[in-house]
Coordinates of C-alpha atoms in Angstrom, one line a residue:
M387 CA 31.5 119.8 81.8
T388 CA 28.9 120.4 84.0
R389 CA 28.9 122.3 87.7
H390 CA 27.6 120.1 90.8
L391 CA 25.2 122.8 92.7
P392 CA 24.9 121.6 96.1
N393 CA 21.6 120.5 97.3
D394 CA 19.6 121.5 100.6
D395 CA 21.4 119.3 102.8
D396 CA 24.8 120.3 101.8
I397 CA 23.9 123.8 102.2
S398 CA 22.7 123.0 105.6
A399 CA 25.7 121.5 106.7
F400 CA 28.0 123.8 105.2
R401 CA 26.0 126.3 107.6
Q402 CA 26.3 124.3 110.7
A403 CA 30.2 123.5 110.3
L404 CA 30.4 127.4 109.9
Q405 CA 28.2 127.9 113.0
A406 CA 30.2 125.6 114.9
A407 CA 33.2 126.9 113.8
G408 CA 32.4 130.0 115.2
V409 CA 32.1 132.4 112.0
R410 CA 29.6 135.1 112.1
R411 CA 28.7 137.1 109.3
I412 CA 30.1 140.6 108.9
A413 CA 28.3 143.6 109.7
S414 CA 29.9 145.8 107.1
N415 CA 31.5 145.7 103.9
Q416 CA 34.0 148.2 104.4
A417 CA 37.7 147.5 105.2
D418 CA 38.9 147.8 108.9
P419 CA 42.5 149.8 108.5
G420 CA 43.3 148.5 111.9
K421 CA 45.3 150.2 114.4
P422 CA 45.8 154.0 113.7
K423 CA 49.6 155.3 112.6
R424 CA 51.8 154.9 115.2
N425 CA 53.6 158.2 116.7
D426 CA 56.5 156.1 118.3
D427 CA 60.1 157.7 118.6
A428 CA 62.2 156.0 116.1
Q429 CA 59.4 157.3 113.7
Q430 CA 60.3 160.7 115.0
A431 CA 64.0 159.9 114.7
R432 CA 63.6 158.8 111.1
R433 CA 61.3 162.3 110.1
R434 CA 64.0 164.5 111.7
A435 CA 66.8 163.0 110.0
A436 CA 65.2 162.9 106.6
V437 CA 64.3 166.9 107.3
E438 CA 67.9 167.6 108.5
S439 CA 69.7 165.9 105.7
N440 CA 67.5 168.0 103.4
T441 CA 65.6 165.0 101.7
L442 CA 62.9 167.4 100.8
Q443 CA 64.8 168.5 97.7
T444 CA 63.1 167.4 94.5
S445 CA 66.3 167.4 93.0
G446 CA 67.5 164.1 95.0
R447 CA 67.4 161.0 94.1
T448 CA 63.8 160.1 94.2
S449 CA 61.2 161.8 91.7
D450 CA 58.2 163.8 92.7
G451 CA 57.1 164.9 89.1
R452 CA 55.4 162.5 86.9
V453 CA 55.6 159.1 87.5
E454 CA 54.3 155.9 85.4
A455 CA 50.9 155.0 86.3
V456 CA 50.2 151.8 88.0
R457 CA 46.6 149.7 88.0
P458 CA 45.7 148.5 91.6
S459 CA 46.1 144.7 91.2
E460 CA 49.4 145.1 88.9
Y461 CA 52.3 143.0 90.1
L462 CA 55.4 145.1 90.3
E463 CA 58.9 143.6 89.9
F464 CA 62.4 145.3 89.4
S465 CA 65.9 144.1 89.9
V466 CA 69.6 144.7 88.8
P467 CA 70.8 143.1 85.9
D468 CA 73.3 141.2 87.7
L469 CA 71.3 139.6 90.7
P470 CA 71.0 135.8 90.5
W471 CA 67.8 134.4 88.9
R472 CA 67.7 132.3 92.2
T473 CA 67.7 134.9 94.6
F474 CA 65.1 137.1 92.5
S475 CA 62.9 133.7 92.1
Q476 CA 63.2 133.5 96.2
L477 CA 62.6 137.1 96.8
K478 CA 59.2 136.7 94.4
R479 CA 57.9 133.6 96.4
G480 CA 58.0 135.1 99.8
Q481 CA 61.0 132.7 100.5
T482 CA 63.3 135.5 101.4
A483 CA 62.5 136.4 105.4
W484 CA 61.8 140.1 105.8
Q485 CA 63.2 141.8 108.9
A486 CA 61.4 145.0 109.4
G487 CA 58.1 146.6 107.2
L488 CA 56.6 150.0 107.0
D489 CA 53.0 151.0 106.4
L490 CA 52.4 154.1 103.8
H491 CA 49.0 154.1 104.5
G492 CA 47.7 157.6 105.8
Y493 CA 50.5 159.5 104.8
T494 CA 50.9 162.2 102.3
L495 CA 53.2 162.0 99.1
E496 CA 55.9 163.8 100.5
E497 CA 55.8 161.9 103.7
A498 CA 55.6 158.7 102.4
R499 CA 58.4 159.5 100.6
I500 CA 60.5 160.9 103.7
E501 CA 59.3 157.7 105.7
L502 CA 60.2 155.2 102.6
E503 CA 64.1 157.0 102.1
S504 CA 64.6 156.9 106.3
F505 CA 63.4 153.6 106.7
L506 CA 65.8 152.2 103.8
R507 CA 68.5 154.1 105.0
D508 CA 68.3 152.5 108.4
A509 CA 67.4 149.1 107.4
A510 CA 70.9 149.0 105.6
T511 CA 72.8 150.8 108.3
Q512 CA 71.0 147.8 110.5
G513 CA 72.6 145.5 107.9
M514 CA 69.3 144.3 106.9
R515 CA 68.7 142.0 103.8
C516 CA 64.9 142.0 102.9
V517 CA 62.0 144.4 104.2
L518 CA 58.3 144.7 103.5
V519 CA 56.6 148.4 102.4
V520 CA 53.0 148.5 102.3
H521 CA 51.9 150.8 99.9
G522 CA 48.6 149.7 99.3
K523 CA 46.4 150.3 95.8
A524 CA 43.8 152.8 96.4
W525 CA 43.0 155.3 94.2
G526 CA 44.2 158.9 95.1
T527 CA 41.6 161.1 95.7
T528 CA 42.7 163.7 92.8
S529 CA 43.9 160.9 90.1
D530 CA 42.8 157.8 88.8
F531 CA 45.7 155.2 89.5
P532 CA 46.9 154.6 92.8
I533 CA 49.5 157.3 93.8
L534 CA 51.7 155.7 96.5
K535 CA 51.9 152.6 94.8
S536 CA 53.4 154.4 91.2
H537 CA 55.3 156.3 93.2
T538 CA 56.8 153.9 95.2
N539 CA 57.5 151.8 92.1
A540 CA 59.7 154.6 90.7
W541 CA 61.2 155.8 93.8
L542 CA 62.5 152.2 94.4
R543 CA 64.0 151.9 91.1
E544 CA 66.3 154.7 91.3
W545 CA 67.3 154.1 95.3
P546 CA 71.1 152.7 94.8
G547 CA 70.7 150.3 97.8
V548 CA 67.8 148.4 96.2
L549 CA 68.6 145.2 94.4
A550 CA 65.5 144.3 93.7
F551 CA 61.6 144.5 94.7
C552 CA 58.6 142.6 93.9
S553 CA 55.0 142.5 94.8
A554 CA 54.3 140.5 98.0
T555 CA 52.5 137.2 98.2
D556 CA 49.0 137.5 99.4
I557 CA 49.8 136.7 103.1
D558 CA 51.9 139.7 103.0
G559 CA 49.6 142.3 101.5
G560 CA 49.8 141.3 97.7
T561 CA 49.9 143.6 95.1
G562 CA 49.2 146.5 97.6
A563 CA 52.9 145.4 99.3
V564 CA 56.5 145.0 97.8
Y565 CA 59.3 142.7 99.3
I566 CA 62.6 144.8 99.0
L567 CA 66.0 143.3 98.9
L568 CA 68.6 145.3 99.9
R569 CA 72.2 145.7 98.9
K570 CA 74.9 144.0 101.5
R571 CA 77.3 146.3 103.0
G572 CA 80.4 146.6 100.8
Q573 CA 78.6 144.9 98.1

């Protein structure tokens, strides 16, 4: 099959349409990380609660040791064995609305673990069913794999309140984020 190459008139019409729509050429090819990390009261309270409950101990539920390295673009998924197929399928298609989100960009590994545990604990206390966690997929400065993504993958598999998780749809961060389905109270 031969590919249709646009002629000069097509290219000119396309450029005019872009200009009419207000599309501008980007000045830089580097990503804008957006707003700086929020330092709000809820975040501070979660951090204090995590420290006070001794979540810094490495012998707790989450591991800080070696984890299975995952590729930056690798799709993550996990579910408990008895989760209904339909429920997991809806989560994977992004059809389960998430009620709160956490962005782990800019945190050290230890800070990320504390924030994630506190966030999941708060979400469960508030009766949330689905949350979004953005872990990113950048390589660590001292490793050749995405540190936060790999650790988030391991931590979530060990967390007792997690029924399932999977990489998000592109609109919510793609393979740089995960939807997490939480256990209902009393479940």
